[in-house]
Tab-separated table of C-alpha atoms in Angstrom:
chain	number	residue	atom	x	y	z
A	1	UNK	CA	31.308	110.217	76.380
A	2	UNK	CA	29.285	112.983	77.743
A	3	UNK	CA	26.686	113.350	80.758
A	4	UNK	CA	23.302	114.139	81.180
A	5	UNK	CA	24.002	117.232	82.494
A	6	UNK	CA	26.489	118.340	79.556
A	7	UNK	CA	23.498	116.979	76.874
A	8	UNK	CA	21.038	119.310	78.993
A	9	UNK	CA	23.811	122.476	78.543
A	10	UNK	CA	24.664	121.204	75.034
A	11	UNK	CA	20.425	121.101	74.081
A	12	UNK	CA	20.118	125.215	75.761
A	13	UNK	CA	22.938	126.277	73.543
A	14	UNK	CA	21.150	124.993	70.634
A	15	UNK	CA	17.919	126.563	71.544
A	16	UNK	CA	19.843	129.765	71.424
A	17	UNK	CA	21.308	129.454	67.754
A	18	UNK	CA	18.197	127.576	66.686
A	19	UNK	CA	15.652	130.989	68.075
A	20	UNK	CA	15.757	133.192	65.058
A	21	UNK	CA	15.474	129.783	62.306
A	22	UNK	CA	12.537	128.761	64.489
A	23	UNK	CA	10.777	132.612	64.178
A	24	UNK	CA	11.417	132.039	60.230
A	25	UNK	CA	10.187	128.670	60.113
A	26	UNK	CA	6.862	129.633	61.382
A	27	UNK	CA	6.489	132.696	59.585
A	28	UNK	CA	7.403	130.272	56.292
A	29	UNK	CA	4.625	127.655	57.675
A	30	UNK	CA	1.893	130.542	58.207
A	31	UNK	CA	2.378	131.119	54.346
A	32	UNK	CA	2.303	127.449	53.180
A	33	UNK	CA	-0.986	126.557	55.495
A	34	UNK	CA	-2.439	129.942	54.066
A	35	UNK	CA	-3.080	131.470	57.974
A	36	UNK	CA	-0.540	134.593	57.549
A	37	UNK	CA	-2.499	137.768	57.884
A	38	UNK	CA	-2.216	140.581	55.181
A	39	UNK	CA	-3.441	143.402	57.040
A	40	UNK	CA	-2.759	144.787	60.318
A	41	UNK	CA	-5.801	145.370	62.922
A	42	UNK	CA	-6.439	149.086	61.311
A	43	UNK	CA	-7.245	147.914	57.780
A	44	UNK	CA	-9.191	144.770	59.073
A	45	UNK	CA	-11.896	147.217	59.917
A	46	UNK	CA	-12.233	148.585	56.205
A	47	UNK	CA	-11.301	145.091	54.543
A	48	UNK	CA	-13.998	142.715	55.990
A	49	UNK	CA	-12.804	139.390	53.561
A	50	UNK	CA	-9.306	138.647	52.818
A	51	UNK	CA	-8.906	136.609	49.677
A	52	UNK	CA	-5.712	134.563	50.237
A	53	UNK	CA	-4.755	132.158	47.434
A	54	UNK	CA	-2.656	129.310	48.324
A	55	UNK	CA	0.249	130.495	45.629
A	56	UNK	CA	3.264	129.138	48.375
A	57	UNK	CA	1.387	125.962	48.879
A	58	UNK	CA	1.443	125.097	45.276
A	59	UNK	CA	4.591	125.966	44.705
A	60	UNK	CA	6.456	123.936	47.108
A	61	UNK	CA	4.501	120.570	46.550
A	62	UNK	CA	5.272	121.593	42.483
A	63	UNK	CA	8.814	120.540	43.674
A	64	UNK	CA	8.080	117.844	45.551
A	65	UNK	CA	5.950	116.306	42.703
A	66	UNK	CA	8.878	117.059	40.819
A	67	UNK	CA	11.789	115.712	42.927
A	68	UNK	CA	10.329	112.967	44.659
A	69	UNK	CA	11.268	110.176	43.165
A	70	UNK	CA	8.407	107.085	43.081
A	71	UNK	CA	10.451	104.753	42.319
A	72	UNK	CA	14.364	104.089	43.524
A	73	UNK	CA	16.594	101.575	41.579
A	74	UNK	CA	19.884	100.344	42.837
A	75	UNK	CA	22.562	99.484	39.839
A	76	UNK	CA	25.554	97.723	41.221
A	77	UNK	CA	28.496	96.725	38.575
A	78	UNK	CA	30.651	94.116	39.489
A	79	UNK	CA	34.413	94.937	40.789
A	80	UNK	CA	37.114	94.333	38.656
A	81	UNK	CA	40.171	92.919	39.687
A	82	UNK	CA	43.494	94.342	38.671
A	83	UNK	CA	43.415	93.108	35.324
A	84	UNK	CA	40.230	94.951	34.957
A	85	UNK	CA	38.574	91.825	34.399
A	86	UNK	CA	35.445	90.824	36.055
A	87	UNK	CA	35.087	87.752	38.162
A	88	UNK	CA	32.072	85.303	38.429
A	89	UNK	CA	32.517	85.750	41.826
A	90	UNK	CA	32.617	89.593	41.932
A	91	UNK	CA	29.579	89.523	39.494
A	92	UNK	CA	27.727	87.032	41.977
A	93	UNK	CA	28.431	89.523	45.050
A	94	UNK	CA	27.259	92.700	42.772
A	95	UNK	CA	23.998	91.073	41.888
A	96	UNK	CA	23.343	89.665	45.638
A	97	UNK	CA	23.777	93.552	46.713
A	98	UNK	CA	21.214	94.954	43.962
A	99	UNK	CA	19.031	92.439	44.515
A	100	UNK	CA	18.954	93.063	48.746
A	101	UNK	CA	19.147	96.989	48.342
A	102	UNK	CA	16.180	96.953	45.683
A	103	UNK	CA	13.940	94.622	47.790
A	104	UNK	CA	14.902	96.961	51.033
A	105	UNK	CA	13.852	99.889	48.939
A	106	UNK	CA	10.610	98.433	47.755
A	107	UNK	CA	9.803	97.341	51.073
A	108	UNK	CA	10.528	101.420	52.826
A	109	UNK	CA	8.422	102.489	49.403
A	110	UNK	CA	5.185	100.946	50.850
A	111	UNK	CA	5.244	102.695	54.174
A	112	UNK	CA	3.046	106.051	53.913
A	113	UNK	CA	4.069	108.865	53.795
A	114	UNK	CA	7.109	108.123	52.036
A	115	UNK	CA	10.109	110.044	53.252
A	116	UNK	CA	11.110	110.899	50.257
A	117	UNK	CA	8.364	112.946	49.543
A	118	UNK	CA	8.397	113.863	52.742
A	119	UNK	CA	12.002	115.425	52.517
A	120	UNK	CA	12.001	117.612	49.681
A	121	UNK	CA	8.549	118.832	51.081
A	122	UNK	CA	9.994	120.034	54.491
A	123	UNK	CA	12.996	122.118	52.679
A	124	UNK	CA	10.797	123.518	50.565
A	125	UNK	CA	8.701	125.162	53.269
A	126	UNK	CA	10.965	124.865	56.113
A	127	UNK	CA	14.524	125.290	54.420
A	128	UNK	CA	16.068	122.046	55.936
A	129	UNK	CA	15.006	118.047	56.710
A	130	UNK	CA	15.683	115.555	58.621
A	131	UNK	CA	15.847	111.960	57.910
A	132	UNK	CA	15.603	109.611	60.830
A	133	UNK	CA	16.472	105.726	60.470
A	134	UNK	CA	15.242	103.638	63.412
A	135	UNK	CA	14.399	99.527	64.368
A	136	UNK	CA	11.750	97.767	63.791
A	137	UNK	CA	11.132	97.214	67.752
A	138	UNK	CA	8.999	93.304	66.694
A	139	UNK	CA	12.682	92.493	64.932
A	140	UNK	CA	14.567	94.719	67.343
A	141	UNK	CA	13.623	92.521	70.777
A	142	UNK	CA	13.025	89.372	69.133
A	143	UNK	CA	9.389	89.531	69.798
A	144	UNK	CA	8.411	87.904	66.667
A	145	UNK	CA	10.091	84.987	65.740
A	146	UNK	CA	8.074	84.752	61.763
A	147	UNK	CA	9.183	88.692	61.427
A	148	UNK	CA	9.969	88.454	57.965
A	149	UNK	CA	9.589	92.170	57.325
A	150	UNK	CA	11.985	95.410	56.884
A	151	UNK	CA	13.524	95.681	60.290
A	152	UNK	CA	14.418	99.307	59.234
A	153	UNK	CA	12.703	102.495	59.085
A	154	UNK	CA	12.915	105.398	57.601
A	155	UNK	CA	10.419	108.517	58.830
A	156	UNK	CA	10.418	112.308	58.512
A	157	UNK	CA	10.279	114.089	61.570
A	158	UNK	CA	9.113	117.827	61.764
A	159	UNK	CA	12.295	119.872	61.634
A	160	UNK	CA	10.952	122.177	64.459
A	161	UNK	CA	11.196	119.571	66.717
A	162	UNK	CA	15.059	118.796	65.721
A	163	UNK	CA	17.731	120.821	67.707
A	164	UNK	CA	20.927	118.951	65.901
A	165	UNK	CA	24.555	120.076	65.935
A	166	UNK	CA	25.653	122.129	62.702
A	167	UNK	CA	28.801	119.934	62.570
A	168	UNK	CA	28.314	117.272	60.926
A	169	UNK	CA	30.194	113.937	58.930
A	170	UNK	CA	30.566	113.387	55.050
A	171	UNK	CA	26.960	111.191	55.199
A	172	UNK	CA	25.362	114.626	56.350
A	173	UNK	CA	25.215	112.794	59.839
A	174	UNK	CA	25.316	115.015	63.046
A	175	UNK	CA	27.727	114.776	65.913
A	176	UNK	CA	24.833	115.116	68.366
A	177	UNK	CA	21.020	115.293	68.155
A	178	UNK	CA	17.761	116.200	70.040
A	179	UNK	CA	14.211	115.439	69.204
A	180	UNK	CA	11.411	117.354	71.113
A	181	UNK	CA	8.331	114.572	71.003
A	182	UNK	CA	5.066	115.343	73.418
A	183	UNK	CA	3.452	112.092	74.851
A	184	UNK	CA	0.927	110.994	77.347
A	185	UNK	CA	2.709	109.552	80.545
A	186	UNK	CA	1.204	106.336	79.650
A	187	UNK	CA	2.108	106.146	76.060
A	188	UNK	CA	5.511	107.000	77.234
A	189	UNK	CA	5.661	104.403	80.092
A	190	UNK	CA	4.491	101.787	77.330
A	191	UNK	CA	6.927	102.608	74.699
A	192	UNK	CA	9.676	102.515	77.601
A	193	UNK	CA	8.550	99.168	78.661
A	194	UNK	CA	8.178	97.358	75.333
A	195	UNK	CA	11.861	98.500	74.017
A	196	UNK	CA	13.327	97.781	78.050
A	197	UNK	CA	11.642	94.838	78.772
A	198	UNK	CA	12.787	93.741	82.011
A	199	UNK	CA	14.559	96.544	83.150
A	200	UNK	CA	13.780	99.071	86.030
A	201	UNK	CA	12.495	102.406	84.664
A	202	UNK	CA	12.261	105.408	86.769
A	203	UNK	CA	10.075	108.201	85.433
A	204	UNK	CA	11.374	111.377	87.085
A	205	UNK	CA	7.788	112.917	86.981
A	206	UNK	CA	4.406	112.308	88.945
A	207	UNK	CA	2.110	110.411	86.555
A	208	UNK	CA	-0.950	111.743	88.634
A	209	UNK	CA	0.031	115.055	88.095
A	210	UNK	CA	0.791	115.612	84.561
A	211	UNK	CA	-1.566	114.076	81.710
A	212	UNK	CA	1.126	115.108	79.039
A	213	UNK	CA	5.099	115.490	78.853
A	214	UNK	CA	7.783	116.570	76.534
A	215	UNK	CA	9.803	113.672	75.440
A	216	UNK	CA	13.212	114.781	74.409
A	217	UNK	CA	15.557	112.041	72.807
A	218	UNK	CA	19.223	112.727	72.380
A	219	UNK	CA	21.905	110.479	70.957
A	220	UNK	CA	25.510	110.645	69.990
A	221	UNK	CA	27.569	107.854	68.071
A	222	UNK	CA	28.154	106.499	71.561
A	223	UNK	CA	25.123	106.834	73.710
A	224	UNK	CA	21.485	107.752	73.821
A	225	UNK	CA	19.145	109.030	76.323
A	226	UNK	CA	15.723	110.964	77.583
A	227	UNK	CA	14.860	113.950	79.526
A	228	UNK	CA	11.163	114.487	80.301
A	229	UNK	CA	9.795	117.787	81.190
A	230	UNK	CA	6.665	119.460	81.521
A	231	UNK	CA	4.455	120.850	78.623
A	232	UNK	CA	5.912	124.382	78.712
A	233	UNK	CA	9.072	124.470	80.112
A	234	UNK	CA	11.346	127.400	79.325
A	235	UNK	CA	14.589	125.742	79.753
A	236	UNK	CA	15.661	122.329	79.483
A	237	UNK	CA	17.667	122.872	82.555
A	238	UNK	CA	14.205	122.230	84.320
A	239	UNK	CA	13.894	118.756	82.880
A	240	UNK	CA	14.699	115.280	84.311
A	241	UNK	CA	16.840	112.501	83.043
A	242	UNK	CA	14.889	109.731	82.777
A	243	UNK	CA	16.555	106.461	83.871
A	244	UNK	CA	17.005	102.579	82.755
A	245	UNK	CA	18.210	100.291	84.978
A	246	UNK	CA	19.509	103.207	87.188
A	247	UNK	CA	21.473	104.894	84.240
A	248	UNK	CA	20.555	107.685	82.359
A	249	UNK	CA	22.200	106.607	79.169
A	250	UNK	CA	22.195	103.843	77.667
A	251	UNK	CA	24.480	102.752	74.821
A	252	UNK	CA	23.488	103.686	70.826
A	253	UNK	CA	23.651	100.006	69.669
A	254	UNK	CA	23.362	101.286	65.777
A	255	UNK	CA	27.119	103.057	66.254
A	256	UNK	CA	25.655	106.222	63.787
A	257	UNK	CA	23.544	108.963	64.697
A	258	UNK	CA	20.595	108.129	62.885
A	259	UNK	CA	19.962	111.421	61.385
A	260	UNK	CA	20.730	112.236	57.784
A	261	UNK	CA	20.091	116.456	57.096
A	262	UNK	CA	19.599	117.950	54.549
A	263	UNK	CA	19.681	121.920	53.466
A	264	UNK	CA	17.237	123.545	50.640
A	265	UNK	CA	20.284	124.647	49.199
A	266	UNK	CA	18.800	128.228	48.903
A	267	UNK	CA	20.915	129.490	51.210
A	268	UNK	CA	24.642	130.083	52.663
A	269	UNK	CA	26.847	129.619	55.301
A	270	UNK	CA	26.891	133.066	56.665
A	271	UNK	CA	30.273	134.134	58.446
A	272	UNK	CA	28.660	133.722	61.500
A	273	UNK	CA	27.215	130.978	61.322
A	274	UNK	CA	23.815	131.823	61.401
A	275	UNK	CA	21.147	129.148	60.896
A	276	UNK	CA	18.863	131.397	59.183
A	277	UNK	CA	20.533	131.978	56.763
A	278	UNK	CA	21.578	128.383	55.725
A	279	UNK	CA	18.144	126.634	56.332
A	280	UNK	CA	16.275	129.245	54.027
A	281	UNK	CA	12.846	127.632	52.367
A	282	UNK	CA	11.356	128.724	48.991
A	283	UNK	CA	8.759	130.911	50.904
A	284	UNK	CA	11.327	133.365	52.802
A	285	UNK	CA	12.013	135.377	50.327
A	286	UNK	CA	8.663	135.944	49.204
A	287	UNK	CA	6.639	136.805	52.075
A	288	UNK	CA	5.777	140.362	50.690
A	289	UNK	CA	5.060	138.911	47.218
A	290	UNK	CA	2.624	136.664	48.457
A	291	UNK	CA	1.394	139.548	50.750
A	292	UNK	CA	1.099	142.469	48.226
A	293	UNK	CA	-0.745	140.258	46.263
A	294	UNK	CA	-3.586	139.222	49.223
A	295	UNK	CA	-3.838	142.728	49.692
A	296	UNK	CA	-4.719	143.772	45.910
A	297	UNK	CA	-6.858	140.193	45.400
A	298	UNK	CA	-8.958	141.703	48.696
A	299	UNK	CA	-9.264	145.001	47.512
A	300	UNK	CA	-10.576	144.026	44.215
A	301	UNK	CA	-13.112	141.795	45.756
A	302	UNK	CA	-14.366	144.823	48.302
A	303	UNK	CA	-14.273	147.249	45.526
A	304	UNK	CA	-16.490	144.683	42.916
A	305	UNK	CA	-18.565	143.667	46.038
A	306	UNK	CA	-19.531	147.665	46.834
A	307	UNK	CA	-20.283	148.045	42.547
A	308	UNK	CA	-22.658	145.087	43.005
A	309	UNK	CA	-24.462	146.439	45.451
């Protein structure tokens, strides 16, 4: 068990490691949204249009057409006993278990955008993903007594907003996570009240003040909890612990951290453990490739535009 004020410490330490993944990340995102810039300010003044052609964007959602897969199926043989001999009732218990798993997978399948496009997509670009499982909060509270639904969930959060521990468990589980979320106070105050109902909550900041906050979520096997800060806080030192009921934890009632990562696998665990250069994306590498040829698609079109005229 930890405090609030060791989850603060623990979240600033991870900032630090996580500062020169984060610069790559967004150089790697300015490449697959076709924004970088080819040219510094000099040449802009010569080279008036910059043809850019979206060759990283392609190329990462070519994998992602390629691994996701559409269509999941769950084959479960029955257990044989120590003769090796299969049982009715170990054949009846296999086919209940491929029959719930299939219909569970069907049922996550429908939900847009399906994480497991959504996966593959964020370690192409990115170099790492996160896959968060959470309640269905209508099955969760009881709310809805006809819920015949999923009550899980399965979403893919934006990796830049995911500070996690690089330990991690054989599932690819975390020891400890943090997920950076921005909300309106009232949208907050709502979600609070619908998941607590009944319970005192104590928002540590002035809802007449602030229009927007950063929600920031952290959970461990054990607990779970929220700081709130404002919209541009440099450390999270200078957030709040928000508080339920006069605690500012409350217990994790699924028993896992419910965040499964996963690496590109195009990179290594450097000596030092340096997140960089695990979490590397398809794009890192070629940055100049992609720049060199901007530069020589814009210089053809300048030099053909000047023949024309």
């Amino acid at each position: 068990m930890i405090t609030a004020k060791q989850a603060k410490e623990a979240l600033d330490e991870l900032k630090i490691q996580y500062g020169e993944l984060r610069k790559q990340q967004l150089e790697d995102l300015a490449y697959y949204e076709n924004t970088f810039e080819p040219f510094d300010e000099q040449a802009r003044k010569i080279i008036t249009h910059v043809v850019k052609f979206p060759y990283a964007r392609r190329m990462v959602n070519t994998l992602v057409d390629g691994l996701a897969m559409d269509k999941v199926i769950v084959n479960q043989p029955p257990k044989p006993n120590k003769k090796g001999e299969e049982s009715g009732v170990a054949k009846k218990l296999a086919d209940t278990v491929e029959i719930w798993c299939n219909r569970l997978l069907d049922a996550v399948a429908r939900r847009q955008p399906y994480y497991l496009r959504e996966s593959p997509r964020y370690m192409g670009f990115l170099g790492d993903s996160f896959i968060k499982l959470s309640l269905e909060p209508d099955w969760q509270l009881g709310l809805n007594e006809d819920f015949t639904g999923c009550p899980l969930r399965w979403t893919v959060p934006d990796s830049r907003n995911i500070f996690a521990s690089a330990d991690m468990d054989d599932y690819g589980h975390p020891f400890m996570v943090f997920e950076n979320r921005v909300f309106t106070i009232e949208k907050a105050e709502k979600e609070l009240k619908n998941l607590n109902p009944g319970k005192v909550i104590k928002m540590p900041l002035n809802p007449g003040l602030l229009k927007k906050i950063v929600w920031t979520e952290w959970v461990t096997k054990e607990q779970r909890g929220i700081f709130v800060s404002e919209i541009g806080s440099t450390s999270n030192l200078n957030s709040q612990a928000l508080t339920i009921d006069g605690e500012v934890d409350v217990e994790n009632i699924l028993k896992v951290v419910p965040y499964v990562r996963s690496y590109s696998g195009l990179g290594y665990e450097d000596a030092g453990g340096k997140l960089e250069k695990l979490a590397v994306s398809m794009i890192t590498y070629l940055r100049d490739y992609f720049t060199q040829r901007s530069r020589n698609e814009s210089k053809l079109d300048m030099l053909g535009t000047l023949y024309l005229l």
